[in-house]
Backbone as a chain_set.jsonl record, in Angstrom:
{"seq": "MARKCPISGKGALVGNNVSHSNRKTKRRFLPNLQTISLLSDSVGSIRMRLSTNAIRTIEFKGGIDAFLKGTPARKLSPEIRRLKRRIEGAPDRA", "coords": {"N": [[0.837, -1.176, 0.0], [0.598, 2.163, -0.881], [2.269, 4.949, 0.595], [0.515, 7.305, 0.723], [-1.891, 9.848, 0.868], [-5.187, 9.566, -0.246], [-7.023, 11.673, -0.389], [-5.879, 14.267, 0.278], [-3.489, 14.063, -1.082], [-0.995, 14.037, 0.035], [2.285, 12.799, 0.355], [5.266, 10.746, 0.712], [8.26, 12.501, 1.428], [11.642, 13.428, 0.549], [14.71, 13.96, 2.188], [17.56, 15.175, 4.024], [19.418, 13.822, 6.749], [21.251, 15.735, 8.907], [24.235, 15.778, 10.485], [26.046, 16.778, 13.463], [28.644, 17.187, 12.622], [28.159, 17.936, 10.098], [27.721, 15.981, 8.181], [25.815, 14.388, 5.645], [23.032, 12.319, 5.289], [20.662, 10.391, 3.497], [17.144, 10.554, 4.104], [13.675, 9.784, 4.777], [10.672, 11.592, 4.884], [7.749, 10.765, 6.194], [4.192, 10.868, 5.621], [1.644, 11.625, 8.058], [-0.298, 9.178, 8.36], [-3.442, 7.791, 9.097], [-5.525, 5.053, 9.896], [-8.895, 5.059, 9.596], [-12.416, 4.82, 10.356], [-14.992, 6.079, 8.547], [-18.248, 7.408, 8.762], [-20.782, 7.169, 6.558], [-23.791, 8.638, 5.386], [-25.239, 7.498, 3.308], [-23.898, 5.183, 2.342], [-22.816, 3.796, 4.488], [-20.453, 2.469, 6.786], [-17.065, 3.341, 6.139], [-13.812, 2.346, 5.656], [-10.75, 3.973, 5.675], [-7.449, 5.096, 4.781], [-6.096, 7.855, 5.801], [-4.517, 11.115, 5.781], [-3.848, 13.137, 8.668], [-4.442, 15.767, 8.226], [-6.347, 15.605, 6.14], [-8.388, 14.274, 7.503], [-9.158, 16.207, 9.362], [-10.118, 18.155, 7.592], [-12.323, 16.843, 6.407], [-13.974, 16.479, 8.655], [-14.424, 19.171, 9.263], [-15.895, 20.011, 7.035], [-18.258, 18.675, 7.438], [-18.565, 15.892, 7.384], [-18.011, 12.852, 5.439], [-19.8, 12.582, 3.286], [-20.792, 15.214, 2.76], [-18.355, 16.466, 2.233], [-17.452, 15.152, -0.128], [-19.562, 15.705, -1.912], [-19.303, 18.434, -2.165], [-16.849, 18.801, -3.374], [-15.137, 19.146, -6.434], [-14.927, 16.603, -8.969], [-12.579, 16.482, -10.46], [-10.555, 17.198, -8.752], [-10.112, 15.042, -7.155], [-8.704, 11.798, -6.362], [-8.665, 8.791, -8.433], [-9.656, 6.578, -6.929], [-11.158, 7.818, -4.893], [-12.981, 9.163, -6.461], [-14.56, 7.047, -7.386], [-15.748, 6.31, -4.973], [-17.195, 8.65, -4.488], [-19.074, 8.547, -6.596], [-20.463, 6.246, -5.767], [-21.611, 7.169, -3.382], [-23.196, 9.327, -4.276], [-24.989, 7.964, -5.913], [-26.331, 6.203, -4.267], [-29.249, 5.633, -2.255], [-30.358, 7.548, 0.626], [-29.662, 6.231, 3.86], [-30.903, 6.872, 6.162]], "CA": [[0.0, 0.0, 0.0], [1.406, 3.373, -1.0], [2.181, 5.886, 1.715], [-0.011, 8.528, 0.144], [-3.283, 10.103, 1.228], [-5.981, 9.731, -1.473], [-7.794, 12.91, -0.353], [-5.026, 15.458, 0.219], [-2.362, 13.834, -1.972], [0.276, 14.099, 0.752], [3.07, 11.583, 0.22], [6.584, 10.762, 1.324], [9.243, 13.448, 0.923], [13.013, 13.002, 0.772], [15.58, 15.013, 2.682], [18.825, 14.738, 4.591], [19.801, 13.958, 8.144], [22.503, 16.485, 8.956], [24.844, 15.572, 11.791], [26.771, 17.914, 14.025], [29.825, 17.394, 11.79], [27.612, 18.345, 8.798], [27.561, 14.876, 7.232], [24.432, 14.301, 5.19], [22.561, 11.009, 4.869], [19.28, 10.471, 3.02], [16.059, 10.099, 4.96], [12.335, 10.007, 4.238], [9.66, 12.202, 5.744], [6.499, 10.08, 5.871], [2.998, 11.587, 6.072], [0.973, 11.072, 9.239], [-1.492, 8.485, 7.881], [-4.218, 7.093, 10.114], [-6.617, 4.237, 9.394], [-10.101, 5.43, 10.347], [-13.715, 4.465, 9.793], [-15.875, 7.231, 8.373], [-19.638, 6.99, 8.67], [-21.506, 7.826, 5.48], [-25.249, 8.51, 5.528], [-25.826, 6.711, 2.232], [-23.201, 3.917, 2.09], [-22.516, 3.12, 5.749], [-19.1, 2.664, 7.302], [-16.01, 3.281, 5.132], [-12.47, 2.375, 6.236], [-9.8, 4.638, 4.792], [-6.156, 5.481, 5.34], [-6.033, 9.273, 5.461], [-3.64, 11.975, 6.564], [-4.579, 13.845, 9.713], [-4.927, 16.984, 7.588], [-7.57, 15.254, 5.421], [-9.408, 13.95, 8.505], [-9.645, 17.492, 9.887], [-10.889, 18.811, 6.536], [-13.597, 16.131, 6.28], [-14.778, 16.833, 9.829], [-14.799, 20.577, 9.143], [-16.918, 20.138, 5.988], [-19.51, 18.074, 7.886], [-18.607, 14.46, 7.118], [-17.504, 12.406, 4.14], [-20.805, 12.841, 2.244], [-20.782, 16.641, 2.438], [-17.06, 16.796, 1.643], [-17.378, 14.662, -1.506], [-20.536, 16.412, -2.734], [-18.849, 19.797, -2.38], [-15.541, 18.822, -4.023], [-15.204, 18.73, -7.84], [-14.317, 15.292, -9.213], [-11.236, 16.611, -11.037], [-9.597, 17.384, -7.671], [-10.052, 13.817, -6.371], [-8.013, 10.662, -6.957], [-9.634, 7.844, -9.021], [-10.274, 5.771, -5.877], [-12.14, 8.645, -4.208], [-14.06, 9.431, -7.438], [-15.475, 5.893, -7.347], [-16.511, 6.431, -3.728], [-18.135, 9.761, -4.682], [-20.177, 8.03, -7.431], [-21.264, 5.343, -4.926], [-22.367, 7.974, -2.411], [-24.216, 10.099, -4.978], [-25.977, 7.074, -6.502], [-27.033, 5.412, -3.258], [-30.282, 6.364, -1.497], [-30.013, 7.791, 2.033], [-29.996, 5.109, 4.748], [-31.534, 7.404, 7.384]], "C": [[0.89, 1.249, 0.0], [1.213, 4.272, 0.213], [1.76, 7.243, 1.176], [-1.483, 8.653, 0.512], [-4.093, 10.31, -0.051], [-6.772, 11.04, -1.524], [-6.894, 14.128, -0.555], [-3.848, 15.295, -0.729], [-1.011, 13.906, -1.285], [0.978, 12.76, 0.653], [4.412, 11.735, 0.898], [7.473, 11.791, 0.635], [10.632, 12.937, 1.267], [13.829, 14.195, 1.225], [16.858, 14.421, 3.221], [18.806, 14.826, 6.098], [21.132, 14.689, 8.134], [23.053, 16.372, 10.365], [25.547, 16.846, 12.258], [28.015, 18.237, 13.195], [29.457, 17.742, 10.346], [27.643, 17.245, 7.745], [26.079, 14.774, 6.883], [24.119, 12.88, 4.747], [21.092, 11.137, 4.509], [18.304, 9.957, 4.068], [14.742, 10.399, 4.279], [11.46, 10.636, 5.306], [8.324, 11.588, 5.333], [5.305, 10.888, 6.363], [2.362, 10.873, 7.264], [-0.354, 10.447, 8.799], [-2.13, 7.705, 9.018], [-5.301, 6.272, 9.426], [-7.844, 4.528, 10.243], [-11.329, 4.901, 9.631], [-14.561, 5.725, 9.74], [-17.294, 6.718, 8.193], [-20.344, 7.83, 7.618], [-22.998, 7.606, 5.679], [-25.832, 7.564, 4.489], [-25.185, 5.341, 2.051], [-22.965, 3.127, 3.365], [-21.099, 3.437, 6.187], [-18.065, 2.448, 6.195], [-14.675, 3.354, 5.855], [-11.512, 2.97, 5.225], [-8.517, 4.931, 5.547], [-5.873, 6.905, 4.892], [-4.997, 9.998, 6.315], [-4.486, 12.71, 7.603], [-5.139, 15.156, 9.176], [-6.251, 16.713, 6.866], [-8.706, 14.93, 6.393], [-10.01, 15.235, 9.067], [-10.513, 18.211, 8.858], [-12.26, 18.174, 6.395], [-14.507, 16.469, 7.45], [-15.268, 18.274, 9.75], [-15.93, 20.773, 8.134], [-18.226, 19.472, 6.368], [-19.646, 16.603, 7.571], [-18.191, 14.141, 5.7], [-18.502, 12.697, 3.021], [-20.772, 14.303, 1.802], [-19.478, 17.041, 1.769], [-17.014, 16.382, 0.172], [-18.379, 15.359, -2.421], [-20.083, 17.823, -3.067], [-17.517, 19.913, -3.105], [-15.687, 18.388, -5.475], [-14.437, 17.432, -8.064], [-12.895, 15.416, -9.745], [-10.159, 16.803, -9.967], [-9.389, 16.118, -6.848], [-9.285, 12.725, -7.115], [-9.059, 9.689, -7.512], [-10.358, 6.995, -7.978], [-11.39, 6.546, -5.181], [-13.267, 9.044, -5.161], [-15.065, 8.293, -7.459], [-16.349, 5.944, -6.104], [-17.553, 7.538, -3.854], [-19.327, 9.314, -5.529], [-21.075, 7.088, -6.634], [-22.152, 6.127, -3.981], [-23.486, 8.745, -3.105], [-25.329, 9.194, -5.54], [-26.812, 6.327, -5.501], [-28.12, 6.254, -2.582], [-29.833, 6.527, -0.037], [-30.501, 6.635, 2.896], [-30.741, 5.586, 5.989], [-33.0, 7.181, 7.414]], "O": [[1.821, 1.358, 0.798], [0.125, 4.341, 0.784], [2.535, 8.199, 1.171], [-2.228, 7.674, 0.471], [-3.725, 11.151, -0.871], [-7.155, 11.475, -2.61], [-7.126, 14.928, -1.461], [-3.259, 16.293, -1.146], [0.021, 13.842, -1.953], [0.362, 11.71, 0.84], [4.669, 12.729, 1.577], [7.442, 11.934, -0.587], [10.791, 12.113, 2.167], [13.665, 15.304, 0.716], [17.2, 13.282, 2.905], [18.257, 15.767, 6.671], [22.049, 14.291, 7.416], [22.422, 16.814, 11.326], [25.624, 17.841, 11.538], [28.403, 19.399, 13.071], [30.327, 17.831, 9.48], [27.598, 17.531, 6.549], [25.209, 15.038, 7.713], [24.84, 12.301, 3.935], [20.357, 11.899, 5.137], [18.612, 9.034, 4.823], [14.688, 11.171, 3.322], [11.506, 10.258, 6.476], [7.825, 11.863, 4.242], [5.386, 11.53, 7.411], [2.529, 9.666, 7.444], [-1.4, 11.092, 8.854], [-1.446, 7.044, 9.8], [-5.927, 6.743, 8.476], [-7.85, 4.283, 11.449], [-11.282, 4.575, 8.445], [-14.815, 6.359, 10.765], [-17.509, 5.698, 7.539], [-20.486, 9.044, 7.766], [-23.425, 6.527, 6.088], [-26.825, 6.89, 4.764], [-25.874, 4.406, 1.64], [-22.918, 1.897, 3.323], [-20.609, 4.547, 5.981], [-18.166, 1.502, 5.414], [-14.42, 4.309, 6.589], [-11.458, 2.542, 4.072], [-8.497, 5.005, 6.775], [-5.465, 7.142, 3.755], [-4.649, 9.561, 7.412], [-5.692, 12.878, 7.429], [-6.194, 15.608, 9.62], [-7.182, 17.512, 6.972], [-9.859, 15.275, 6.134], [-11.226, 15.339, 9.229], [-11.53, 18.808, 9.212], [-13.26, 18.882, 6.276], [-15.695, 16.72, 7.252], [-16.402, 18.566, 10.129], [-16.818, 21.599, 8.345], [-19.229, 19.68, 5.684], [-20.769, 16.105, 7.498], [-18.038, 15.032, 4.864], [-18.089, 13.027, 1.909], [-20.73, 14.593, 0.607], [-19.475, 17.855, 0.845], [-16.588, 17.162, -0.68], [-18.079, 15.584, -3.594], [-20.43, 18.358, -4.121], [-17.092, 21.023, -3.424], [-16.304, 17.356, -5.737], [-13.414, 17.192, -7.422], [-12.077, 14.53, -9.5], [-8.977, 16.593, -10.239], [-8.568, 16.116, -5.93], [-9.225, 12.726, -8.344], [-10.221, 9.749, -7.111], [-11.549, 6.721, -8.126], [-12.453, 5.988, -4.908], [-14.398, 9.243, -4.719], [-16.271, 8.523, -7.54], [-17.545, 5.659, -6.166], [-18.678, 7.383, -3.377], [-20.468, 9.661, -5.221], [-22.296, 7.112, -6.79], [-23.321, 5.787, -3.798], [-24.602, 8.814, -2.589], [-26.482, 9.617, -5.63], [-27.899, 5.857, -5.836], [-27.931, 7.451, -2.363], [-29.03, 5.74, 0.465], [-31.602, 6.12, 2.701], [-31.172, 4.759, 6.793], [-33.664, 7.572, 8.374]]}, "num_chains": 1, "name": "protein.A"}
């Protein structure tokens, strides 16, 4: 599984560890990915691996349904576009 958030697009970055003597060795900066279950009104529970930044954005927008309905499809990854089509096509479970 790639270390990349499908919502925000955050991925691994490359940099250097710099010692006191100024030696440089390669290192990776990994995104803070969390596996969470989001509750959708129309589809039910969805498990995703998202960055903490994306989790905060989804909560701020009012949940995964509201976030996906308000975001244009061209800004989403193919995996999330499929989820958006599922949510828009499904009747509300409430």
